[in-house]
mmCIF file of C-alpha atoms and ligand atoms in Angstrom:
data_model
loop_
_atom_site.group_PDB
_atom_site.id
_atom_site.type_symbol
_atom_site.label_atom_id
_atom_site.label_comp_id
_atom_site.label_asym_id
_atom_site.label_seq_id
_atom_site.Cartn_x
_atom_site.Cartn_y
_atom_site.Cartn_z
ATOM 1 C CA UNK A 263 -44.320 -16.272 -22.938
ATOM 2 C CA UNK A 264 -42.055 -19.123 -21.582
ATOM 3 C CA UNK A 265 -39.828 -18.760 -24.774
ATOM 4 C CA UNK A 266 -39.217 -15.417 -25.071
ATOM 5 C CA UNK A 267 -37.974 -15.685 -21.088
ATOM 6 C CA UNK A 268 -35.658 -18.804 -22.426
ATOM 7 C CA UNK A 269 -34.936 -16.820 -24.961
ATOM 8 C CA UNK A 270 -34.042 -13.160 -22.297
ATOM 9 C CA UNK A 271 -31.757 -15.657 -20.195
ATOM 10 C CA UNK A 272 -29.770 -17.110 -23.214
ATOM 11 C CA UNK A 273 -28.960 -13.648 -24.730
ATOM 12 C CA UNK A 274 -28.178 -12.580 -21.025
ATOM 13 C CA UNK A 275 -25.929 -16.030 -20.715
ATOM 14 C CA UNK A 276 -24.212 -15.299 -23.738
ATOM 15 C CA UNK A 277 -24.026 -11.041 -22.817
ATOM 16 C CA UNK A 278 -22.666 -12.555 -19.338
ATOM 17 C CA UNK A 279 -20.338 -14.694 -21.138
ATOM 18 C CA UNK A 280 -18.902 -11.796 -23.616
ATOM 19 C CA UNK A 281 -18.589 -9.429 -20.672
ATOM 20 C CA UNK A 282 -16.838 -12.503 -18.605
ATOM 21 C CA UNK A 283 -14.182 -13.245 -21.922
ATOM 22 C CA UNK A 284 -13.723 -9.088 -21.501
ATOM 23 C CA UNK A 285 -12.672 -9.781 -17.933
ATOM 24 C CA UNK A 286 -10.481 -12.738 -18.643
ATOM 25 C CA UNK A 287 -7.872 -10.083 -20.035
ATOM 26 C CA UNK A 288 -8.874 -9.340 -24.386
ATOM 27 C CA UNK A 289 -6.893 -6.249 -24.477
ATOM 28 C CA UNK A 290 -9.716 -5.060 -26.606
ATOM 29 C CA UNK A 291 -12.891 -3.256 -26.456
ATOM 30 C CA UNK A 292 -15.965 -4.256 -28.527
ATOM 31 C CA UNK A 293 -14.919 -2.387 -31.688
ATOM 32 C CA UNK A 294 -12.084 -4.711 -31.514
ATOM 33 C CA UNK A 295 -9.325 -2.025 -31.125
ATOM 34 C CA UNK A 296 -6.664 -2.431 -28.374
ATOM 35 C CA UNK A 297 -5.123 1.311 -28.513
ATOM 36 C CA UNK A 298 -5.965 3.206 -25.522
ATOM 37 C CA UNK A 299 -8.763 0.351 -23.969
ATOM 38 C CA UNK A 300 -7.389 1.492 -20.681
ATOM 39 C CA UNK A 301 -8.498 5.410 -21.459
ATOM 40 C CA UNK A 302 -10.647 7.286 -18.693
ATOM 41 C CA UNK A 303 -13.724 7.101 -21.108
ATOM 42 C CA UNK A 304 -13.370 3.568 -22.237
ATOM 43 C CA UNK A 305 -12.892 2.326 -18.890
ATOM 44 C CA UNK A 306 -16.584 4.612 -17.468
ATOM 45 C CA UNK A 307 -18.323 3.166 -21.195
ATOM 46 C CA UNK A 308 -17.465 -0.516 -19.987
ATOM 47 C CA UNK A 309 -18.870 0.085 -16.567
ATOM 48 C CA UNK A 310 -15.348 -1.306 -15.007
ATOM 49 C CA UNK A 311 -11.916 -0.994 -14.524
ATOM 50 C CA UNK A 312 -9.349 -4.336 -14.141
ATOM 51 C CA UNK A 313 -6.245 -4.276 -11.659
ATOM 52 C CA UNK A 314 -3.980 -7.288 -11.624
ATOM 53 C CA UNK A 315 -1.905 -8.704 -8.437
ATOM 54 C CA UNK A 316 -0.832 -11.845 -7.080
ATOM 55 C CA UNK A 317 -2.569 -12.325 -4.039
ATOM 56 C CA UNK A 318 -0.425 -14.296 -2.158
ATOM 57 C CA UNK A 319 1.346 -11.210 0.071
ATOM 58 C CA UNK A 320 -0.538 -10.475 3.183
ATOM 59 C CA UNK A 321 -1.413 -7.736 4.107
ATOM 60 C CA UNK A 322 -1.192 -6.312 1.137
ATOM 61 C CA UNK A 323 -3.248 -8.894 -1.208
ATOM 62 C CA UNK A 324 -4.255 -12.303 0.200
ATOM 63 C CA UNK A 325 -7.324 -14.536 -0.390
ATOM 64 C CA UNK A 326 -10.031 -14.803 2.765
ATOM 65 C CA UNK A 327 -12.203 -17.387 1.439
ATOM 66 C CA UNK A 328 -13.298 -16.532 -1.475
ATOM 67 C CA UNK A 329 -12.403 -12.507 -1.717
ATOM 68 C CA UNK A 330 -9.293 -11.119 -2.267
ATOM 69 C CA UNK A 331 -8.721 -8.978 0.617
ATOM 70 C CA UNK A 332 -5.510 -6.218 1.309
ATOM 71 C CA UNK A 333 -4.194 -3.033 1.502
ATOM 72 C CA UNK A 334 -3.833 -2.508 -2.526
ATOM 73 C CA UNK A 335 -7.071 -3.948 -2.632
ATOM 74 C CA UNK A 336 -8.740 -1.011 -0.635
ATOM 75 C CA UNK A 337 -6.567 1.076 -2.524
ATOM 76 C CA UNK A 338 -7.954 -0.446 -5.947
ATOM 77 C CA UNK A 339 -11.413 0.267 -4.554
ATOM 78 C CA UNK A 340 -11.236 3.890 -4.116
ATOM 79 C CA UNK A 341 -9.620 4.136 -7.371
ATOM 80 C CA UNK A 342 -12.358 2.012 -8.916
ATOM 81 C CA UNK A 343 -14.947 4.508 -6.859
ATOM 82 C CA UNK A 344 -13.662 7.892 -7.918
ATOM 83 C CA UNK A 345 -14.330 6.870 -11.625
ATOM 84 C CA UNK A 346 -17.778 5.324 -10.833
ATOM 85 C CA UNK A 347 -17.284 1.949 -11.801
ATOM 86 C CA UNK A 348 -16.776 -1.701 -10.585
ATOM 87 C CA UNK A 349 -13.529 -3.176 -9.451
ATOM 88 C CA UNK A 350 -12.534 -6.591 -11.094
ATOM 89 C CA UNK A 351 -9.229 -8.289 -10.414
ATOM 90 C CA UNK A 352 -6.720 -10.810 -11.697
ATOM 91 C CA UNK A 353 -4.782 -13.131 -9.823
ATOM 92 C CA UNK A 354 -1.386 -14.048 -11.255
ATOM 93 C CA UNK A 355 1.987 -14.938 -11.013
ATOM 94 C CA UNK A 356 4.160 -11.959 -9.758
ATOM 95 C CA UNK A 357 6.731 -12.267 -12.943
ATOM 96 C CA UNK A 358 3.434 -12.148 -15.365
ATOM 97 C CA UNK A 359 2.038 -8.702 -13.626
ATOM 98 C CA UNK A 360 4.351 -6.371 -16.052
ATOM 99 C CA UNK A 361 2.913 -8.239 -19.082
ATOM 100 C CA UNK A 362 -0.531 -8.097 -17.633
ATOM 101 C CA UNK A 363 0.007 -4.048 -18.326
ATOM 102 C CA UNK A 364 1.905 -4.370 -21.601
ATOM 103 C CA UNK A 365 -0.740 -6.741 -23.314
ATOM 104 C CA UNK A 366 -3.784 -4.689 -21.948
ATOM 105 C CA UNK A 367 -5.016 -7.289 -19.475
ATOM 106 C CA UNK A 368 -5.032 -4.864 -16.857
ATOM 107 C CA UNK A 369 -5.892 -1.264 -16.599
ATOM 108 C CA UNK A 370 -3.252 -1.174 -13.633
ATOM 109 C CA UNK A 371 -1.455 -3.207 -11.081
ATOM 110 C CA UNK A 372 -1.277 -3.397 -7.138
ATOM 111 C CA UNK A 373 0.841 -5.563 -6.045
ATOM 112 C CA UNK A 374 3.265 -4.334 -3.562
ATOM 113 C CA UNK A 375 5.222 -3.849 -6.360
ATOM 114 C CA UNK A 376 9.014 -1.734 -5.889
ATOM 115 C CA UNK A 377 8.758 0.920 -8.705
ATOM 116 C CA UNK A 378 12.190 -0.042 -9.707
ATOM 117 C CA UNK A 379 14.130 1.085 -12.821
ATOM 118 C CA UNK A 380 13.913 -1.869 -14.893
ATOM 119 C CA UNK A 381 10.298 -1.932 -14.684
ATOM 120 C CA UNK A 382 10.047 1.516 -15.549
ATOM 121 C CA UNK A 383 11.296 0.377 -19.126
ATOM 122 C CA UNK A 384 7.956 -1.399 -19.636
ATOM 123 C CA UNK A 385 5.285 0.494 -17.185
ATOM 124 C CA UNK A 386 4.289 3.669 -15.880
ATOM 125 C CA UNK A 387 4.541 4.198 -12.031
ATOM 126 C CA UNK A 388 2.422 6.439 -9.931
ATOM 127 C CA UNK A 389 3.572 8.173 -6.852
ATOM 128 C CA UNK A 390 5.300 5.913 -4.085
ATOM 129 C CA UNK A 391 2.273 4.706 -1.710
ATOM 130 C CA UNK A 392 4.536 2.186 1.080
ATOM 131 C CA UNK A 393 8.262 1.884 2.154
ATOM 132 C CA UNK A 394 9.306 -1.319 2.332
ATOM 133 C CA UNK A 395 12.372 -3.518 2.682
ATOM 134 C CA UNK A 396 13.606 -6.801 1.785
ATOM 135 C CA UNK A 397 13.912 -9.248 4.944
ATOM 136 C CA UNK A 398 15.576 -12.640 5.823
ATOM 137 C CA UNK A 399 13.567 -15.194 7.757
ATOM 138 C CA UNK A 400 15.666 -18.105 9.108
ATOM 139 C CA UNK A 401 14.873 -21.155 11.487
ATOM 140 C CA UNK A 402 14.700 -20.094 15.311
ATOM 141 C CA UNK A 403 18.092 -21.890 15.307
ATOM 142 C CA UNK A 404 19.869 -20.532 12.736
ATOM 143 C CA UNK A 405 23.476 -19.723 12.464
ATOM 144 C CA UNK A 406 22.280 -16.780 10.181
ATOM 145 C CA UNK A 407 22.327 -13.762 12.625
ATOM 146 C CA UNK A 408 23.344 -11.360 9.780
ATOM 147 C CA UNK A 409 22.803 -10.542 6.095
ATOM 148 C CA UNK A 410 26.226 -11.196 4.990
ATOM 149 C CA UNK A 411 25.942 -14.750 6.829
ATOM 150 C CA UNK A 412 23.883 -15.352 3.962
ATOM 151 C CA UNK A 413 27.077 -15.997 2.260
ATOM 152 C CA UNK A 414 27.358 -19.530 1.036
ATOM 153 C CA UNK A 415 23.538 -20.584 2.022
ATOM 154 C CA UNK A 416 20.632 -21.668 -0.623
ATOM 155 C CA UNK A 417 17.910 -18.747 -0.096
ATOM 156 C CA UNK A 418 14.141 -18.579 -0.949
ATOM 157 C CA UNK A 419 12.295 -16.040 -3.076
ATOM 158 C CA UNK A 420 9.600 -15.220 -4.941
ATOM 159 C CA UNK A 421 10.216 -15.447 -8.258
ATOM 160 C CA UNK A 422 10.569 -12.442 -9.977
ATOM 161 C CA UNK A 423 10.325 -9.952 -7.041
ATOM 162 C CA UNK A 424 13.153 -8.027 -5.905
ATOM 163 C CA UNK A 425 14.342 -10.305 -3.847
ATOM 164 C CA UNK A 426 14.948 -12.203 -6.077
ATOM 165 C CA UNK A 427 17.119 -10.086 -8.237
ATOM 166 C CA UNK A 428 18.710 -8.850 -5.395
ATOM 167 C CA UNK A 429 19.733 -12.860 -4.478
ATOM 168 C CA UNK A 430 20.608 -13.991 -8.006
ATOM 169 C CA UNK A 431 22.720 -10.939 -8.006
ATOM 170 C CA UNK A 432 23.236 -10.736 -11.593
ATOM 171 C CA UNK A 433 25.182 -7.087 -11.856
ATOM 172 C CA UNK A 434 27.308 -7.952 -8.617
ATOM 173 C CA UNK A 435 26.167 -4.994 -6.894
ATOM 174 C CA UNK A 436 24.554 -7.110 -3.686
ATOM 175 C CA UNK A 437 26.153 -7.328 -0.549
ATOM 176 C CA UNK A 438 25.837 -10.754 -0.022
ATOM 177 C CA UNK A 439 26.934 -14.102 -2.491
ATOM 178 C CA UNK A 440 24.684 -16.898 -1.651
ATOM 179 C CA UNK A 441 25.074 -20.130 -3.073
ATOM 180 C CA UNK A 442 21.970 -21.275 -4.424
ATOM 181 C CA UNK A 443 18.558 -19.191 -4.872
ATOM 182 C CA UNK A 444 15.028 -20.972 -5.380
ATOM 183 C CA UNK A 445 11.635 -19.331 -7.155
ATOM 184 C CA UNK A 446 8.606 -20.089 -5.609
ATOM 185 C CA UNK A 447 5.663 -18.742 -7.302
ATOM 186 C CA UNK A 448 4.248 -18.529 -3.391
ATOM 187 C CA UNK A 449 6.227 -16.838 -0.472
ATOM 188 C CA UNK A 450 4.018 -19.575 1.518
ATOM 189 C CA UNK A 451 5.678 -22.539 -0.250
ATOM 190 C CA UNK A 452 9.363 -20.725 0.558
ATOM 191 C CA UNK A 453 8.364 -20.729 4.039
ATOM 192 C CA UNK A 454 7.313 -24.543 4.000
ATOM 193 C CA UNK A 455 10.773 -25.293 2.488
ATOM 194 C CA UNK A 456 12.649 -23.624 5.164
ATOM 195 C CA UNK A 457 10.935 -24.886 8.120
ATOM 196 C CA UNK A 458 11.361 -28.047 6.448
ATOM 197 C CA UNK A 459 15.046 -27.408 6.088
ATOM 198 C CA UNK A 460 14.850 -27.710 2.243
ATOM 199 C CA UNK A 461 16.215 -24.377 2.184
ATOM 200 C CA UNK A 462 18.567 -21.953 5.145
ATOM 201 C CA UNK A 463 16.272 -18.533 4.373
ATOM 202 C CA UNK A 464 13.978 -16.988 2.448
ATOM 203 C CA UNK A 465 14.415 -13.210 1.288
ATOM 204 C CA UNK A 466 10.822 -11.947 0.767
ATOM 205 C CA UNK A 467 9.525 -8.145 1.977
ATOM 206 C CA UNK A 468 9.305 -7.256 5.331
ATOM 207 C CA UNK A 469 5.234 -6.995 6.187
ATOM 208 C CA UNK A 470 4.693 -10.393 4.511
ATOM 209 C CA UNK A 471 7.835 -11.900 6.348
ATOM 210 C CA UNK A 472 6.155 -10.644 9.683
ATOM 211 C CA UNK A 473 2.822 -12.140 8.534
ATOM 212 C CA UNK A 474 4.803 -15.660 7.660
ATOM 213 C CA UNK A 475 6.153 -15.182 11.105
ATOM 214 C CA UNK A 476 3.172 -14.084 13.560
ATOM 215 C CA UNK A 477 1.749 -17.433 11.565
ATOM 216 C CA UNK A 478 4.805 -19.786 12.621
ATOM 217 C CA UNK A 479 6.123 -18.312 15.665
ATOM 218 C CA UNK A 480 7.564 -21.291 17.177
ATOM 219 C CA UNK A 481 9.821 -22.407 13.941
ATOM 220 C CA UNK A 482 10.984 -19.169 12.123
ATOM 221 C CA UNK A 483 11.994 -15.727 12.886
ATOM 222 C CA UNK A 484 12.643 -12.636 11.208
ATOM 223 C CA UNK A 485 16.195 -11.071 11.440
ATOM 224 C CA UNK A 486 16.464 -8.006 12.442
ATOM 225 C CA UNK A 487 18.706 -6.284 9.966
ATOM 226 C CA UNK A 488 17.540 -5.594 6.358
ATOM 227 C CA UNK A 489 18.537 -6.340 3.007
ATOM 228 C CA UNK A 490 16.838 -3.363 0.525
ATOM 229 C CA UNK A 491 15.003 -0.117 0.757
ATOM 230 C CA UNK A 492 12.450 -0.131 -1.616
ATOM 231 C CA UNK A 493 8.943 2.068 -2.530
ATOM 232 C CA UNK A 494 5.824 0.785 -3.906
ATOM 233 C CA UNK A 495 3.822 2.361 -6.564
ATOM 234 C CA UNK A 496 0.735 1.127 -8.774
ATOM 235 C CA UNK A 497 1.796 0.446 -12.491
ATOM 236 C CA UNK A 498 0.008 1.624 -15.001
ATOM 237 C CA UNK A 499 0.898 1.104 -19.162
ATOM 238 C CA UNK A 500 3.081 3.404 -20.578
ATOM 239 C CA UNK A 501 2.128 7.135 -21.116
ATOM 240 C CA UNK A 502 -1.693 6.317 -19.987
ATOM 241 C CA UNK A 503 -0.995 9.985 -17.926
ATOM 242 C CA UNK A 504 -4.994 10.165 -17.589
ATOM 243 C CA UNK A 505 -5.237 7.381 -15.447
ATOM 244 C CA UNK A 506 -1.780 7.559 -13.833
ATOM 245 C CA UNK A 507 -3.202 11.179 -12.557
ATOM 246 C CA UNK A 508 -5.967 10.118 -11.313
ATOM 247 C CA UNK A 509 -4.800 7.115 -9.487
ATOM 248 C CA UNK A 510 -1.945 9.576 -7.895
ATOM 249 C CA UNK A 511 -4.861 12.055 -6.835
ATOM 250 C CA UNK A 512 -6.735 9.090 -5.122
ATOM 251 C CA UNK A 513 -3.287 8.265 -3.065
ATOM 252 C CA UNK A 514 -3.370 12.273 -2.659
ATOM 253 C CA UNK A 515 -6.455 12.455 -1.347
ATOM 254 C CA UNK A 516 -6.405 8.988 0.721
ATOM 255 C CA UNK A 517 -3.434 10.560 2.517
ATOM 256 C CA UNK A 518 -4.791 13.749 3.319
ATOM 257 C CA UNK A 519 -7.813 12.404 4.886
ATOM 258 C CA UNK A 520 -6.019 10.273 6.740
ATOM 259 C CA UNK A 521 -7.605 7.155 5.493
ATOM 260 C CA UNK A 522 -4.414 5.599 3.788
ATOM 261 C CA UNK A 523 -3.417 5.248 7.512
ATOM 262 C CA UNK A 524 -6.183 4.156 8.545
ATOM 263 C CA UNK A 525 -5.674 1.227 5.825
ATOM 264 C CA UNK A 526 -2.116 0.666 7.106
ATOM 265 C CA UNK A 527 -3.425 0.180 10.484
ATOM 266 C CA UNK A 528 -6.111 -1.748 10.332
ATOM 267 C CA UNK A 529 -4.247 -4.618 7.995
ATOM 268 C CA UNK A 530 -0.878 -4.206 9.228
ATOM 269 C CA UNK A 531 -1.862 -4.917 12.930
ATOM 270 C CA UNK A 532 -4.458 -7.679 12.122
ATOM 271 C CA UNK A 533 -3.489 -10.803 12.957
HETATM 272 N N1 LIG B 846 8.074 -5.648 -3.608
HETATM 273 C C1 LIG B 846 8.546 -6.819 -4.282
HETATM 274 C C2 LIG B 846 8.694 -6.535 -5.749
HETATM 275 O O1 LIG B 846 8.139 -5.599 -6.235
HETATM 276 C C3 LIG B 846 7.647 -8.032 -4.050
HETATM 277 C C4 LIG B 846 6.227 -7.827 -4.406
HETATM 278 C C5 LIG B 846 5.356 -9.076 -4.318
HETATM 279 O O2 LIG B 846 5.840 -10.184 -4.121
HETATM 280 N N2 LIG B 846 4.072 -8.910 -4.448
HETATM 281 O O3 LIG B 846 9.340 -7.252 -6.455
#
């Protein structure tokens, strides 16, 4: 009698463990085939469905304690509802989301990520969800009142984001020329630099620049003109139109009810 229970809570270790290695990111099911492991029926036979983000961009993804808490991950939720299944999530580096997608880790992303062009080459966007906008933050005594007095000054980003492309500047098409940019893999370590004085700015999107702010009041401040307009959008891999639907249907139907405002609301006014 004893065994056979050793024996029920090895098998249910090792079935734990299997299901665990699934959620680590194989991009393949149990029949070992990657193709199409983020399908509608794949994802209801496994029981769950895996988004990726890098939760390090309050409101919209941030860790409180030990949960990942946000906007996309309320959004996730519903999406993870309407198919009937669990939610599990990835935290990552912002540059490795794309290739979370394109190697099967993830079924989709949320991420406060800009549904730009480039990434459109690798991914699959669904309809726009936020508008948002690149912002400078500079020390309360600053001689950077403007954008263009970026000019000449060593600026902060993300690495990866669009702020940081629009920095580095690499086609010439930015207004401004700065002199130096540096990649944090946090917008929290950014923010450390400049009120340090490491850095003059850091160029990071405008709800997680007032967040950074509200948080260090007395140091830093938020200018008031902008850099970018930008839209997010959840990424999903290329041509999976199944679950790109039904992710825009969920947005559909969170905006109709009013609850996608709700959402806004509630994390873009918390403190
Ligand atoms: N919206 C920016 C981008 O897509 C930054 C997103 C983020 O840092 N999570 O690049």
């Amino acid at each position: 009698m004893k065994k056979s229970f050793k024996l029920m809570a090895v098998c249910l270790a090792a079935a734990t463990m299997l299901s665990m290695s699934a959620c680590g990111g194989k991009n393949s099911d149990e029949s070992g085939v990657s193709e199409g492991s983020s399908s509608l029926d794949n994802i209801k036979r496994n029981g769950y469905i895996t988004m990726s983000t890098n939760a390090e961009f309050e409101p919209f993804e941030y860790n409180e304690g030990s949960e990942i808490v946000g906007i996309d991950v309320e959004i996730s939720k519903k999406i993870a509802e309407k198919l009937g299944v669990k939610l599990r999530m990835n935290d990552v580096a912002f540059g490795a989301l794309i290739q979370e997608i394109t190697s099967g880790k993830a079924d989709f992303v949320a991420a406060g990520m800009t549904a730009d062009d480039d990434r459109r080459k690798n991914v699959d966007f669904s309809d726009n969800y936020f508008d948002a906008r690149q912002a400078v933050i500079v020390r309360l005594d600053s001689d950077i009142k403007e954008p263009k007095d970026l000019d000449g000054k060593k600026v902060g980003v993300q690495e990866g984001t669009t702020g940081d492309i629009y920095c580095t500047n690499e086609d010439g098409s930015s207004e401004i020329k700065v002199a130096s940019v540096e990649r944090y893999n946090k917008g929290m370590d950014a923010v450390s630099d400049l009120i340090s004085g490491r850095i003059d700015a850091v160029v990071i999107d405008d709800f997680p620049a007032d967040k950074f702010v509200d948080k260090n009041s007395s140091k830093i401040k938020k200018l008031e003109s902008m850099l970018t307009e930008e839209k997010y959008a959840i990424a999903v891999k290329k041509g999976n139109t199944e679950l790109m639907e039904l992710i825009n249907e969920v947005l559909k139907e969170m905006n109709e009810s009013g609850e996608m405002d709700q959402i806004l609301n509630q994390y873009l006014v918390k403190e």
